[in-house]
Each structure stands twice: as C-alpha cells, then as structure tokens.
Amino acid sequence: DTAVSQTPKYLVTQMGNDKSIKCEQNLGHDTMYWYKQDSKKFLKIMFSYNNKELIINETVPNRFSPKSPDKAHLNLHINSLELGDSAVYFCASSAPVGGGGYTFGSGTRLTVV
Amino acid sequence: AQKITQTQPGMFVQEKEAVTLDCTYDTSDPSYGLFWYKQPSSGEMIFLIYQGSYDQQNATEGRYSLNFQKARKSANLVISASQLGDSAMYFCAMRDPGANSKLTFGKGITLSVRP
C-alpha cells in the first residue's frame, strides 16, 4: 500500500485549461501539504491543511485552489493554466512532531503547452 | 525566517568512498528539526535521516550519518561506502517549530558516484 499517493503522475495540458491533481494518504496523519518543484529543482511550500483546515497559504496565484474533503485527502485544482505553472507538484503528509513522520507522494509532473 | 543553505556545486565521489554533503541553516528558534532527502532521477523524494535540535547524539541510519554542529549551525550529511545507486540530488530541509509545520528546503546538491 502506497503511503501517500498522487494522481496523475504526468499531466500534459494546454494553456487556459483547468486541471486537478489528487492526493490521498493512508498514514493517519492530520496534516497534508502541497509543494511545487520548479525547473531548477527548488522545492517550495504552497499550501498546508490540518484536519481539513487551511493553515498555510503561501503567495500562490488564486488560480490554485486546494480542497480537503477529509483529513486523508488533499486535492489541488488549477484554473486557467499558464506556461509558468509547468513544474512537479508534490503532495506530502506529516505527523505532529519528530523525524520520519513526513512522507512525500511520488509527484505529478505538470507540463503546460 | 528559516533558511537552509546548500552551496556545493555538483559533487563527485568514487564508488566505495565516503562523501560529505554540506548544509548550513539559520533560525532563531531553539526547537527545530533537520532532514535530508534524496531525489533520484526517477523523481520521488526519499527520506534519509532526521536530527532534532535537542538530540544529544548525531543521527545515523545505515550508511547515512548526520554531522550536527549546533554552534556552527551546520548539518552535513555523510554517506559512507558510496554506491552507484547513491547518484541523485540531495536536499537538506528544516522543519519549522511547532506541530504540523512545513519544511523549508535548500536548493539541493547533485551527487554523482563514479565506478
């Protein structure tokens, strides 16, 4: 069983389209995150939810809207996609404290053409 | 604000030798956690090792050890007996204090292991 699973793994779409990425974790963690990894491999936090409540919302265009229907799921919807949105998006979840309780999904490579 | 610095350019190491990947951090909080992740060419983020700011001993996990120098604010990753499969990008990260906190990442270091 995959601990943090994201779908799809690859997403190629045209500018202006709307797309969603789904994430699910079966670790029982309360907190989930979306990170963006740009073309230079830099990883930056976008959003964080704790038990369905938004707790971190970094400076992200409002075309990006996260949704957490329950604490095991965190989806990312992107409206009006732009070329600059091309990146790898990682979902992650964490336990409240300590080390190993921070787990990443395998990533979604989004390419906007 | 938390900051992680990884300044080494691409690193090369001979198979079976040890290598140290540097990481320095900046924080004003006394409580924090430091992580290293490996990202192979396949793209997934693999957790390697964790060090808490109050841990008395340096963390070790198999061939990975963390050289934690609190006064110097450094948390270098040491990989012993390098293997070809260690070729990857390595990220140092810091967890903000408090529960349910995000990770702040360094820009990463590319390691290439030569046969």
Coordinates of C-alpha atoms in Angstrom, one line a residue:
Chain A
D1 CA 0.0 0.0 0.0
T2 CA 1.4 3.4 -1.0
A3 CA 1.5 5.7 2.0
V4 CA 0.9 9.0 0.0
S5 CA -0.4 8.5 -3.5
Q6 CA -0.9 11.2 -6.1
T7 CA -2.7 11.0 -9.4
P8 CA -2.0 11.5 -12.2
K9 CA 1.8 11.1 -12.3
Y10 CA 2.0 13.0 -15.6
L11 CA -0.3 15.7 -16.9
V12 CA 0.2 17.5 -20.2
T13 CA -2.4 20.2 -21.0
Q14 CA -2.9 23.3 -23.0
M15 CA -2.7 26.9 -21.7
G16 CA -6.0 28.1 -20.4
N17 CA -7.3 24.7 -19.3
D18 CA -8.4 23.7 -15.8
K19 CA -6.9 20.6 -14.2
S20 CA -6.9 18.8 -10.8
I21 CA -4.3 16.7 -9.0
K22 CA -5.5 14.3 -6.3
C23 CA -3.7 13.2 -3.2
E24 CA -4.5 10.6 -0.6
Q25 CA -2.6 9.3 2.4
N26 CA -3.2 6.2 4.5
L27 CA -0.8 7.1 7.3
G28 CA -3.4 8.6 9.6
H29 CA -1.6 11.9 9.5
D30 CA -3.5 15.1 10.4
T31 CA -1.5 17.4 8.2
M32 CA -1.1 17.5 4.4
Y33 CA 0.8 19.8 2.1
W34 CA 1.3 20.8 -1.5
Y35 CA 4.9 21.6 -2.6
K36 CA 6.0 22.9 -6.0
Q37 CA 9.4 21.9 -7.5
D38 CA 10.4 24.3 -10.3
S39 CA 12.7 23.7 -13.2
K40 CA 15.7 24.4 -11.1
K41 CA 14.6 21.7 -8.6
F42 CA 13.8 24.2 -5.9
L43 CA 11.0 23.0 -3.6
K44 CA 8.6 25.5 -2.1
I45 CA 5.6 25.1 0.1
M46 CA 2.3 26.1 -1.4
F47 CA -0.4 25.0 1.0
S48 CA -0.9 23.1 4.2
Y49 CA -4.1 21.7 5.7
N50 CA -4.5 20.3 9.2
N51 CA -7.5 18.1 9.6
K52 CA -9.3 19.7 6.7
E53 CA -8.5 23.3 7.8
L54 CA -6.2 25.5 5.7
I55 CA -3.2 26.6 7.9
I56 CA -0.6 27.7 5.4
N57 CA -1.3 29.6 2.2
E58 CA 1.9 30.9 0.7
T59 CA 2.0 33.5 -2.0
V60 CA 0.3 31.5 -4.7
P61 CA -1.9 32.8 -7.5
N62 CA -5.5 32.4 -6.7
R63 CA -5.9 30.2 -9.8
F64 CA -4.6 27.5 -7.4
S65 CA -7.3 26.2 -5.1
P66 CA -6.7 23.3 -2.6
K67 CA -9.5 21.3 -1.3
S68 CA -9.5 18.8 1.6
P69 CA -12.7 16.8 1.8
D70 CA -11.3 14.8 4.7
K71 CA -8.0 14.6 6.5
A72 CA -6.8 11.8 4.3
H73 CA -7.3 13.7 1.0
L74 CA -5.9 16.9 -0.3
N75 CA -6.6 17.9 -3.9
L76 CA -5.2 20.7 -5.9
H77 CA -7.2 22.4 -8.6
I78 CA -5.6 24.8 -11.0
N79 CA -7.6 27.2 -13.2
S80 CA -6.6 28.9 -16.4
L81 CA -3.2 27.1 -16.6
E82 CA -0.2 29.1 -17.7
L83 CA 3.2 28.1 -19.1
G84 CA 4.8 29.1 -15.9
D85 CA 2.7 26.5 -14.0
S86 CA 4.8 23.8 -15.5
A87 CA 6.5 22.0 -12.6
V88 CA 6.5 19.0 -10.4
Y89 CA 3.9 19.1 -7.7
F90 CA 4.4 17.0 -4.6
C91 CA 1.8 16.1 -2.0
A92 CA 3.1 15.3 1.5
S93 CA 1.7 14.4 4.9
S94 CA 3.2 14.6 8.4
A95 CA 2.8 13.5 11.9
P96 CA 2.8 16.3 14.5
V97 CA 6.4 16.1 15.7
G98 CA 9.6 14.2 15.2
G99 CA 11.5 12.9 12.2
G100 CA 10.4 10.2 9.9
G101 CA 6.7 11.2 10.0
Y102 CA 7.0 13.4 6.9
T103 CA 6.2 11.5 3.8
F104 CA 6.0 12.6 0.2
G105 CA 4.0 11.4 -2.7
S106 CA 5.7 10.4 -5.9
G107 CA 5.0 13.8 -7.6
T108 CA 2.9 15.0 -10.5
R109 CA 4.8 16.4 -13.5
L110 CA 2.6 19.1 -15.0
T111 CA 3.5 20.3 -18.5
V112 CA 1.6 23.2 -19.9
V113 CA 1.9 23.7 -23.7
Chain B
A1 CA 12.6 33.2 9.0
Q2 CA 14.1 29.8 8.5
K3 CA 16.8 29.5 5.9
I4 CA 18.7 26.5 4.5
T5 CA 21.9 26.9 2.5
Q6 CA 23.5 24.3 0.3
T7 CA 26.3 25.9 -1.8
Q8 CA 28.3 23.0 -3.1
P9 CA 28.2 22.6 -6.9
G10 CA 27.8 19.1 -8.3
M11 CA 29.8 16.6 -6.2
F12 CA 31.6 13.6 -7.4
V13 CA 32.8 10.6 -5.4
Q14 CA 34.4 7.3 -6.3
E15 CA 32.4 4.2 -5.6
K16 CA 33.1 2.8 -2.0
E17 CA 34.5 6.1 -0.7
A18 CA 32.8 8.4 1.7
V19 CA 31.4 11.8 0.8
T20 CA 30.1 14.7 2.9
L21 CA 27.3 17.0 1.6
D22 CA 27.2 20.4 3.3
C23 CA 24.2 22.1 4.8
T24 CA 24.0 25.2 6.9
Y25 CA 20.9 26.6 8.4
D26 CA 19.6 29.8 10.1
T27 CA 16.9 30.1 12.6
S28 CA 16.2 32.0 15.8
D29 CA 14.1 29.2 17.3
P30 CA 15.7 26.8 19.8
S31 CA 13.4 24.0 18.7
Y32 CA 13.7 22.7 15.1
G33 CA 14.3 19.6 13.1
L34 CA 16.7 18.9 10.3
F35 CA 16.1 16.5 7.5
W36 CA 17.9 15.1 4.5
Y37 CA 16.1 13.8 1.4
K38 CA 17.3 12.0 -1.7
Q39 CA 15.8 12.6 -5.1
P40 CA 16.9 10.1 -7.7
S41 CA 16.3 10.7 -11.4
S42 CA 13.0 8.9 -11.1
G43 CA 11.8 11.9 -9.1
E44 CA 10.5 10.7 -5.8
M45 CA 11.6 12.2 -2.5
I46 CA 13.1 9.6 -0.2
F47 CA 13.6 10.4 3.5
L48 CA 17.1 9.6 4.6
I49 CA 17.8 10.9 8.1
Y50 CA 16.5 13.3 10.8
Q51 CA 18.1 15.3 13.6
G52 CA 16.2 17.1 16.3
S53 CA 17.8 20.3 17.7
Y54 CA 17.8 18.8 21.2
D55 CA 19.2 15.5 20.2
Q56 CA 22.4 14.9 22.1
Q57 CA 23.9 12.5 19.6
N58 CA 24.4 12.7 15.8
A59 CA 21.8 10.8 13.9
T60 CA 22.8 7.7 12.0
E61 CA 20.8 5.5 9.6
G62 CA 22.7 2.7 8.0
R63 CA 25.3 4.3 5.6
Y64 CA 24.0 7.8 6.4
S65 CA 25.1 9.9 9.3
L66 CA 24.4 13.5 10.1
N67 CA 27.3 15.6 11.4
F68 CA 25.4 18.0 13.5
Q69 CA 27.3 21.1 14.7
K70 CA 24.8 23.2 16.5
A71 CA 27.0 26.1 17.4
R72 CA 28.1 26.4 13.7
K73 CA 24.5 25.8 12.5
S74 CA 25.6 23.0 10.2
A75 CA 24.0 19.6 9.5
N76 CA 26.2 17.9 7.0
L77 CA 25.2 14.5 5.5
V78 CA 27.9 11.9 5.4
I79 CA 27.4 8.9 3.1
S80 CA 29.9 6.1 3.7
A81 CA 30.9 3.4 1.2
S82 CA 29.2 5.2 -1.7
Q83 CA 27.3 3.1 -4.2
L84 CA 26.3 3.8 -7.8
G85 CA 22.7 4.0 -6.7
D86 CA 23.6 7.0 -4.5
S87 CA 23.8 9.2 -7.6
A88 CA 21.0 11.6 -7.1
M89 CA 20.0 15.1 -5.9
Y90 CA 20.2 15.6 -2.1
F91 CA 18.1 18.1 -0.2
C92 CA 18.6 19.4 3.3
A93 CA 15.5 20.8 4.9
M94 CA 14.4 22.3 8.2
R95 CA 11.1 21.9 9.9
D96 CA 9.6 25.0 11.5
P97 CA 9.0 24.8 15.2
G98 CA 5.6 23.6 16.4
A99 CA 3.3 20.9 15.3
N100 CA 2.2 20.5 11.7
S101 CA 4.9 22.7 10.3
K102 CA 6.2 22.9 6.8
L103 CA 9.7 22.1 5.6
T104 CA 12.0 24.7 4.2
F105 CA 14.4 23.3 1.7
G106 CA 17.8 24.1 0.5
K107 CA 18.4 24.2 -3.3
G108 CA 19.9 20.8 -3.3
I109 CA 23.2 19.2 -4.3
T110 CA 23.8 16.8 -7.1
L111 CA 25.9 13.8 -6.3
S112 CA 27.5 11.6 -8.9
V113 CA 29.2 8.3 -7.9
R114 CA 31.9 7.1 -10.3
P115 CA 32.5 3.4 -10.8

